[in-house]
PDB file of C-alpha atoms in Angstrom:
ATOM      1  CA  UNK A   1      99.618 116.949 108.018  1.00 78.00           C
ATOM      2  CA  UNK A   2      97.401 117.901 110.913  1.00 86.00           C
ATOM      3  CA  UNK A   3      98.228 116.993 114.489  1.00 91.00           C
ATOM      4  CA  UNK A   4      97.070 117.768 117.997  1.00 95.00           C
ATOM      5  CA  UNK A   5      98.860 117.455 121.320  1.00 96.00           C
ATOM      6  CA  UNK A   6      97.517 117.231 124.818  1.00 96.00           C
ATOM      7  CA  UNK A   7     100.629 117.626 126.946  1.00 96.00           C
ATOM      8  CA  UNK A   8      99.099 116.401 130.202  1.00 96.00           C
ATOM      9  CA  UNK A   9      97.986 112.799 130.660  1.00 95.00           C
ATOM     10  CA  UNK A  10      96.245 113.733 133.893  1.00 97.00           C
ATOM     11  CA  UNK A  11      95.006 116.908 135.563  1.00 98.00           C
ATOM     12  CA  UNK A  12      93.911 117.029 139.180  1.00 98.00           C
ATOM     13  CA  UNK A  13      91.885 119.934 140.524  1.00 98.00           C
ATOM     14  CA  UNK A  14      89.946 120.577 143.704  1.00 98.00           C
ATOM     15  CA  UNK A  15      86.200 120.951 143.477  1.00 98.00           C
ATOM     16  CA  UNK A  16      85.223 124.587 143.088  1.00 97.00           C
ATOM     17  CA  UNK A  17      88.581 125.611 141.632  1.00 98.00           C
ATOM     18  CA  UNK A  18      89.021 126.672 138.018  1.00 97.00           C
ATOM     19  CA  UNK A  19      90.255 124.006 135.638  1.00 97.00           C
ATOM     20  CA  UNK A  20      92.266 124.102 132.419  1.00 98.00           C
ATOM     21  CA  UNK A  21      92.940 121.232 130.036  1.00 98.00           C
ATOM     22  CA  UNK A  22      95.579 122.096 127.475  1.00 98.00           C
ATOM     23  CA  UNK A  23      95.594 121.469 123.744  1.00 98.00           C
ATOM     24  CA  UNK A  24      97.913 122.617 120.982  1.00 98.00           C
ATOM     25  CA  UNK A  25      97.527 121.889 117.295  1.00 96.00           C
ATOM     26  CA  UNK A  26      99.346 121.987 113.991  1.00 94.00           C
ATOM     27  CA  UNK A  27      97.636 122.526 110.628  1.00 90.00           C
ATOM     28  CA  UNK A  28      98.583 124.076 107.314  1.00 88.00           C
ATOM     29  CA  UNK A  29      95.320 125.943 106.779  1.00 88.00           C
ATOM     30  CA  UNK A  30      92.652 127.311 109.081  1.00 88.00           C
ATOM     31  CA  UNK A  31      91.950 125.055 112.065  1.00 91.00           C
ATOM     32  CA  UNK A  32      88.576 123.603 112.927  1.00 93.00           C
ATOM     33  CA  UNK A  33      88.872 122.665 116.607  1.00 95.00           C
ATOM     34  CA  UNK A  34      86.695 120.499 118.826  1.00 96.00           C
ATOM     35  CA  UNK A  35      86.554 119.290 122.410  1.00 97.00           C
ATOM     36  CA  UNK A  36      84.916 116.023 123.420  1.00 97.00           C
ATOM     37  CA  UNK A  37      84.425 114.356 126.804  1.00 97.00           C
ATOM     38  CA  UNK A  38      84.269 110.626 127.522  1.00 95.00           C
ATOM     39  CA  UNK A  39      82.800 109.236 130.725  1.00 92.00           C
ATOM     40  CA  UNK A  40      83.670 105.663 131.769  1.00 87.00           C
ATOM     41  CA  UNK A  41      82.170 102.996 129.510  1.00 81.00           C
ATOM     42  CA  UNK A  42      80.620 105.631 127.268  1.00 84.00           C
ATOM     43  CA  UNK A  43      81.263 107.103 123.853  1.00 88.00           C
ATOM     44  CA  UNK A  44      82.559 110.608 123.253  1.00 93.00           C
ATOM     45  CA  UNK A  45      80.251 113.572 123.821  1.00 95.00           C
ATOM     46  CA  UNK A  46      80.689 116.816 121.903  1.00 95.00           C
ATOM     47  CA  UNK A  47      81.409 119.810 124.168  1.00 96.00           C
ATOM     48  CA  UNK A  48      82.239 122.738 121.903  1.00 96.00           C
ATOM     49  CA  UNK A  49      83.935 123.810 118.695  1.00 96.00           C
ATOM     50  CA  UNK A  50      85.801 126.699 117.143  1.00 95.00           C
ATOM     51  CA  UNK A  51      85.203 127.386 113.463  1.00 91.00           C
ATOM     52  CA  UNK A  52      85.674 131.119 113.084  1.00 88.00           C
ATOM     53  CA  UNK A  53      84.823 134.348 114.880  1.00 88.00           C
ATOM     54  CA  UNK A  54      85.113 135.050 118.580  1.00 91.00           C
ATOM     55  CA  UNK A  55      88.178 133.444 120.124  1.00 94.00           C
ATOM     56  CA  UNK A  56      86.274 132.482 123.265  1.00 96.00           C
ATOM     57  CA  UNK A  57      83.862 129.663 122.611  1.00 96.00           C
ATOM     58  CA  UNK A  58      81.215 128.578 125.097  1.00 96.00           C
ATOM     59  CA  UNK A  59      79.932 125.029 125.210  1.00 95.00           C
ATOM     60  CA  UNK A  60      78.001 122.486 127.217  1.00 91.00           C
ATOM     61  CA  UNK A  61      78.078 122.054 131.013  1.00 92.00           C
ATOM     62  CA  UNK A  62      79.704 125.453 131.618  1.00 95.00           C
ATOM     63  CA  UNK A  63      82.853 124.683 129.644  1.00 97.00           C
ATOM     64  CA  UNK A  64      84.560 127.190 127.404  1.00 97.00           C
ATOM     65  CA  UNK A  65      87.681 127.205 125.290  1.00 98.00           C
ATOM     66  CA  UNK A  66      89.975 129.943 124.094  1.00 96.00           C
ATOM     67  CA  UNK A  67      91.432 129.869 120.610  1.00 97.00           C
ATOM     68  CA  UNK A  68      94.877 131.420 120.407  1.00 97.00           C
ATOM     69  CA  UNK A  69      96.197 131.529 116.872  1.00 95.00           C
ATOM     70  CA  UNK A  70      99.679 132.816 117.719  1.00 95.00           C
ATOM     71  CA  UNK A  71     100.231 130.033 120.254  1.00 96.00           C
ATOM     72  CA  UNK A  72      98.294 127.450 118.182  1.00 97.00           C
ATOM     73  CA  UNK A  73      96.378 126.518 121.303  1.00 97.00           C
ATOM     74  CA  UNK A  74      92.788 125.725 122.164  1.00 98.00           C
ATOM     75  CA  UNK A  75      92.687 125.190 125.930  1.00 98.00           C
ATOM     76  CA  UNK A  76      89.517 124.004 127.625  1.00 98.00           C
ATOM     77  CA  UNK A  77      88.451 125.873 130.743  1.00 98.00           C
ATOM     78  CA  UNK A  78      85.789 125.969 133.408  1.00 98.00           C
ATOM     79  CA  UNK A  79      85.558 128.574 136.184  1.00 97.00           C
ATOM     80  CA  UNK A  80      84.470 126.155 138.918  1.00 97.00           C
ATOM     81  CA  UNK A  81      85.071 122.397 138.673  1.00 97.00           C
ATOM     82  CA  UNK A  82      82.534 119.798 139.752  1.00 97.00           C
ATOM     83  CA  UNK A  83      83.250 116.234 140.851  1.00 96.00           C
ATOM     84  CA  UNK A  84      80.965 115.133 138.009  1.00 95.00           C
ATOM     85  CA  UNK A  85      83.391 116.750 135.522  1.00 97.00           C
ATOM     86  CA  UNK A  86      85.842 113.912 136.200  1.00 97.00           C
ATOM     87  CA  UNK A  87      86.285 112.194 132.845  1.00 97.00           C
ATOM     88  CA  UNK A  88      88.592 111.837 129.850  1.00 96.00           C
ATOM     89  CA  UNK A  89      88.813 114.908 127.621  1.00 97.00           C
ATOM     90  CA  UNK A  90      89.827 114.859 123.967  1.00 97.00           C
ATOM     91  CA  UNK A  91      90.861 117.727 121.746  1.00 97.00           C
ATOM     92  CA  UNK A  92      90.457 117.237 117.983  1.00 95.00           C
ATOM     93  CA  UNK A  93      91.328 119.196 114.850  1.00 93.00           C
ATOM     94  CA  UNK A  94      90.497 119.258 111.172  1.00 90.00           C
ATOM     95  CA  UNK A  95      92.661 121.170 108.728  1.00 85.00           C
ATOM     96  CA  UNK A  96      90.816 123.694 106.580  1.00 80.00           C
ATOM     97  CA  UNK A  97      93.508 123.205 103.954  1.00 75.00           C
ATOM     98  CA  UNK A  98      93.258 119.445 103.815  1.00 65.00           C
ATOM     99  CA  UNK A  99      91.632 119.430 100.410  1.00 62.00           C
ATOM    100  CA  UNK A 100      88.714 117.497  99.083  1.00 52.00           C
ATOM    101  CA  UNK A 101      88.586 113.839 100.003  1.00 50.00           C
ATOM    102  CA  UNK A 102      90.208 114.149 103.400  1.00 61.00           C
ATOM    103  CA  UNK A 103      87.772 113.621 106.229  1.00 70.00           C
ATOM    104  CA  UNK A 104      90.223 113.006 109.027  1.00 79.00           C
ATOM    105  CA  UNK A 105      89.339 114.383 112.417  1.00 87.00           C
ATOM    106  CA  UNK A 106      92.576 114.005 114.344  1.00 91.00           C
ATOM    107  CA  UNK A 107      92.249 113.419 118.070  1.00 93.00           C
ATOM    108  CA  UNK A 108      94.720 113.962 120.868  1.00 94.00           C
ATOM    109  CA  UNK A 109      95.555 111.120 123.230  1.00 94.00           C
ATOM    110  CA  UNK A 110      93.227 112.491 125.879  1.00 95.00           C
ATOM    111  CA  UNK A 111      93.641 114.065 129.297  1.00 97.00           C
ATOM    112  CA  UNK A 112      92.154 112.452 132.368  1.00 96.00           C
ATOM    113  CA  UNK A 113      90.586 115.069 134.601  1.00 97.00           C
ATOM    114  CA  UNK A 114      90.063 114.212 138.250  1.00 97.00           C
ATOM    115  CA  UNK A 115      88.113 116.653 140.393  1.00 97.00           C
ATOM    116  CA  UNK A 116      88.788 116.053 144.057  1.00 96.00           C
ATOM    117  CA  UNK A 117      85.970 116.710 146.529  1.00 95.00           C
TER     118      UNK A 117
ATOM    119  CA  UNK B   1      71.967 110.223 125.062  1.00 71.00           C
ATOM    120  CA  UNK B   2      73.598 111.300 121.801  1.00 76.00           C
ATOM    121  CA  UNK B   3      71.090 109.785 119.360  1.00 93.00           C
ATOM    122  CA  UNK B   4      73.545 107.120 118.212  1.00 96.00           C
ATOM    123  CA  UNK B   5      73.057 103.555 119.442  1.00 96.00           C
ATOM    124  CA  UNK B   6      75.381 100.577 119.152  1.00 97.00           C
ATOM    125  CA  UNK B   7      74.815  96.885 119.706  1.00 97.00           C
ATOM    126  CA  UNK B   8      76.083  94.777 121.252  1.00 97.00           C
ATOM    127  CA  UNK B   9      77.759  96.753 124.032  1.00 96.00           C
ATOM    128  CA  UNK B  10      80.127  93.899 124.807  1.00 96.00           C
ATOM    129  CA  UNK B  11      81.354  91.090 122.579  1.00 96.00           C
ATOM    130  CA  UNK B  12      83.759  88.245 123.187  1.00 95.00           C
ATOM    131  CA  UNK B  13      84.740  86.240 120.144  1.00 92.00           C
ATOM    132  CA  UNK B  14      87.262  83.658 119.184  1.00 89.00           C
ATOM    133  CA  UNK B  15      89.722  84.168 116.392  1.00 88.00           C
ATOM    134  CA  UNK B  16      87.737  81.948 114.026  1.00 87.00           C
ATOM    135  CA  UNK B  17      84.315  83.479 114.690  1.00 88.00           C
ATOM    136  CA  UNK B  18      82.313  85.804 112.502  1.00 93.00           C
ATOM    137  CA  UNK B  19      80.313  88.563 114.151  1.00 95.00           C
ATOM    138  CA  UNK B  20      78.838  91.941 113.297  1.00 97.00           C
ATOM    139  CA  UNK B  21      78.620  95.243 115.109  1.00 98.00           C
ATOM    140  CA  UNK B  22      75.588  97.416 114.511  1.00 98.00           C
ATOM    141  CA  UNK B  23      75.186 101.172 114.696  1.00 98.00           C
ATOM    142  CA  UNK B  24      72.034 103.232 114.255  1.00 97.00           C
ATOM    143  CA  UNK B  25      71.675 107.008 114.304  1.00 97.00           C
ATOM    144  CA  UNK B  26      68.400 108.806 114.943  1.00 95.00           C
ATOM    145  CA  UNK B  27      69.651 112.277 114.071  1.00 96.00           C
ATOM    146  CA  UNK B  28      68.949 112.479 110.359  1.00 95.00           C
ATOM    147  CA  UNK B  29      72.656 112.722 109.616  1.00 95.00           C
ATOM    148  CA  UNK B  30      74.246 111.940 106.253  1.00 93.00           C
ATOM    149  CA  UNK B  31      77.687 110.754 107.313  1.00 93.00           C
ATOM    150  CA  UNK B  32      78.730 107.849 109.527  1.00 94.00           C
ATOM    151  CA  UNK B  33      82.076 106.684 110.858  1.00 94.00           C
ATOM    152  CA  UNK B  34      83.774 103.730 112.542  1.00 95.00           C
ATOM    153  CA  UNK B  35      86.597 104.389 115.006  1.00 95.00           C
ATOM    154  CA  UNK B  36      88.833 102.088 117.022  1.00 95.00           C
ATOM    155  CA  UNK B  37      89.823 103.171 120.524  1.00 94.00           C
ATOM    156  CA  UNK B  38      92.689 101.274 122.118  1.00 92.00           C
ATOM    157  CA  UNK B  39      94.226 101.947 125.501  1.00 86.00           C
ATOM    158  CA  UNK B  40      96.943 104.626 125.500  1.00 77.00           C
ATOM    159  CA  UNK B  41      96.417 105.426 121.791  1.00 85.00           C
ATOM    160  CA  UNK B  42      94.516 108.180 120.015  1.00 86.00           C
ATOM    161  CA  UNK B  43      91.258 107.320 118.314  1.00 91.00           C
ATOM    162  CA  UNK B  44      91.853 105.688 114.958  1.00 91.00           C
ATOM    163  CA  UNK B  45      89.465 106.443 112.128  1.00 91.00           C
ATOM    164  CA  UNK B  46      88.641 103.239 110.272  1.00 93.00           C
ATOM    165  CA  UNK B  47      85.899 103.990 107.754  1.00 92.00           C
ATOM    166  CA  UNK B  48      83.779 106.925 106.609  1.00 92.00           C
ATOM    167  CA  UNK B  49      80.477 106.757 104.768  1.00 92.00           C
ATOM    168  CA  UNK B  50      78.701 109.699 103.194  1.00 87.00           C
ATOM    169  CA  UNK B  51      75.196 109.155 101.838  1.00 82.00           C
ATOM    170  CA  UNK B  52      75.787 105.405 102.040  1.00 78.00           C
ATOM    171  CA  UNK B  53      78.964 105.535  99.954  1.00 80.00           C
ATOM    172  CA  UNK B  54      82.313 104.699 101.472  1.00 80.00           C
ATOM    173  CA  UNK B  55      84.545 107.732 101.134  1.00 79.00           C
ATOM    174  CA  UNK B  56      87.499 106.725 103.243  1.00 73.00           C
ATOM    175  CA  UNK B  57      89.186 103.507 104.287  1.00 72.00           C
ATOM    176  CA  UNK B  58      92.192 104.135 106.479  1.00 74.00           C
ATOM    177  CA  UNK B  59      94.288 101.104 105.546  1.00 83.00           C
ATOM    178  CA  UNK B  60      92.133  98.829 107.642  1.00 91.00           C
ATOM    179  CA  UNK B  61      92.792  95.066 107.355  1.00 92.00           C
ATOM    180  CA  UNK B  62      90.288  93.152 105.269  1.00 92.00           C
ATOM    181  CA  UNK B  63      89.142  91.170 108.298  1.00 94.00           C
ATOM    182  CA  UNK B  64      87.063  94.288 109.034  1.00 95.00           C
ATOM    183  CA  UNK B  65      84.287  94.811 106.496  1.00 94.00           C
ATOM    184  CA  UNK B  66      81.890  97.763 106.762  1.00 94.00           C
ATOM    185  CA  UNK B  67      78.398  97.979 105.355  1.00 95.00           C
ATOM    186  CA  UNK B  68      76.063 100.959 105.142  1.00 94.00           C
ATOM    187  CA  UNK B  69      72.662  99.884 103.815  1.00 93.00           C
ATOM    188  CA  UNK B  70      71.097 103.314 104.390  1.00 92.00           C
ATOM    189  CA  UNK B  71      71.996 106.628 105.981  1.00 90.00           C
ATOM    190  CA  UNK B  72      70.742 105.540 109.420  1.00 95.00           C
ATOM    191  CA  UNK B  73      72.521 102.205 109.772  1.00 96.00           C
ATOM    192  CA  UNK B  74      76.136 101.143 109.754  1.00 97.00           C
ATOM    193  CA  UNK B  75      77.571  97.691 110.310  1.00 97.00           C
ATOM    194  CA  UNK B  76      81.068  96.386 110.914  1.00 97.00           C
ATOM    195  CA  UNK B  77      81.465  92.734 109.957  1.00 97.00           C
ATOM    196  CA  UNK B  78      84.264  90.914 111.725  1.00 96.00           C
ATOM    197  CA  UNK B  79      85.999  87.658 110.802  1.00 93.00           C
ATOM    198  CA  UNK B  80      89.220  85.878 111.749  1.00 93.00           C
ATOM    199  CA  UNK B  81      90.241  88.653 114.101  1.00 93.00           C
ATOM    200  CA  UNK B  82      93.481  88.812 116.047  1.00 94.00           C
ATOM    201  CA  UNK B  83      93.920  89.436 119.784  1.00 93.00           C
ATOM    202  CA  UNK B  84      95.335  92.898 119.004  1.00 93.00           C
ATOM    203  CA  UNK B  85      91.952  93.802 117.546  1.00 95.00           C
ATOM    204  CA  UNK B  86      90.523  93.858 121.069  1.00 96.00           C
ATOM    205  CA  UNK B  87      89.392  97.449 121.652  1.00 96.00           C
ATOM    206  CA  UNK B  88      86.410  99.750 121.995  1.00 95.00           C
ATOM    207  CA  UNK B  89      84.776 100.277 118.615  1.00 97.00           C
ATOM    208  CA  UNK B  90      82.939 103.553 118.314  1.00 96.00           C
ATOM    209  CA  UNK B  91      80.410 104.593 115.736  1.00 97.00           C
ATOM    210  CA  UNK B  92      79.754 108.259 115.025  1.00 96.00           C
ATOM    211  CA  UNK B  93      77.604 110.359 112.739  1.00 95.00           C
ATOM    212  CA  UNK B  94      77.603 113.944 111.524  1.00 94.00           C
ATOM    213  CA  UNK B  95      75.223 116.179 109.647  1.00 93.00           C
ATOM    214  CA  UNK B  96      77.490 116.163 106.625  1.00 88.00           C
ATOM    215  CA  UNK B  97      81.107 115.979 105.550  1.00 83.00           C
ATOM    216  CA  UNK B  98      81.846 119.696 105.772  1.00 84.00           C
ATOM    217  CA  UNK B  99      84.649 120.658 108.132  1.00 81.00           C
ATOM    218  CA  UNK B 100      82.494 122.502 110.636  1.00 85.00           C
ATOM    219  CA  UNK B 101      80.208 119.616 111.566  1.00 90.00           C
ATOM    220  CA  UNK B 102      80.850 117.934 114.877  1.00 92.00           C
ATOM    221  CA  UNK B 103      80.456 114.200 115.262  1.00 94.00           C
ATOM    222  CA  UNK B 104      78.076 112.431 117.614  1.00 95.00           C
ATOM    223  CA  UNK B 105      79.276 109.166 119.062  1.00 95.00           C
ATOM    224  CA  UNK B 106      77.564 106.011 120.208  1.00 96.00           C
ATOM    225  CA  UNK B 107      78.499 104.297 123.480  1.00 95.00           C
ATOM    226  CA  UNK B 108      80.750 101.813 121.738  1.00 95.00           C
ATOM    227  CA  UNK B 109      81.149  98.053 121.567  1.00 96.00           C
ATOM    228  CA  UNK B 110      83.832  96.596 123.838  1.00 96.00           C
ATOM    229  CA  UNK B 111      85.353  93.787 121.772  1.00 96.00           C
ATOM    230  CA  UNK B 112      87.559  91.081 123.240  1.00 96.00           C
ATOM    231  CA  UNK B 113      89.211  88.601 120.896  1.00 94.00           C
ATOM    232  CA  UNK B 114      90.358  85.402 122.580  1.00 91.00           C
TER     233      UNK B 114
END
């Protein structure tokens, strides 16, 4: 079974500082990994994904994520945080070995990012 | 905007009411999804449609009834709901069912069951 963990319920960072939101996963096959962001009273917005290839993935709004197979991690990063980055961030995974008929995209519980001016 | 719209944005209904949630995607996608988002819980996948055929039903109670009349529209019909069904209901779409396709979400319908 596939699973994803976001160990931090909340991350606080000062504006202009680098930010990291952590995500670890568990799958039996190759992982397909995604990050989404949710602003208040809005749906989820796709940020970036890792399918294969380069371990460093670049996405929207200056975000990037690093895939680390040995640590089964896919942490979200940004070199310089903005106050407007304050939102709820979700990591999600699909298992490449899940077999036909399984369409589950498993989400973490979310990490609330607060960027302090 | 993500190209996925949902109406209504807010809904309050009694336990004996019947109502419907509507979702429309303008992205030309072939797959559509209903999710339930409750406070302090991960997103729960409810239903998946691919090319207007239901391909997954995650043990959802029968008081929730989905309908997909075409690849652009998805409905969730609600009847005799319980207070614990109060949540944010999110619709999403993707280009297809393959593993690499990301999903695009609507803004959600905030449902309150009284």
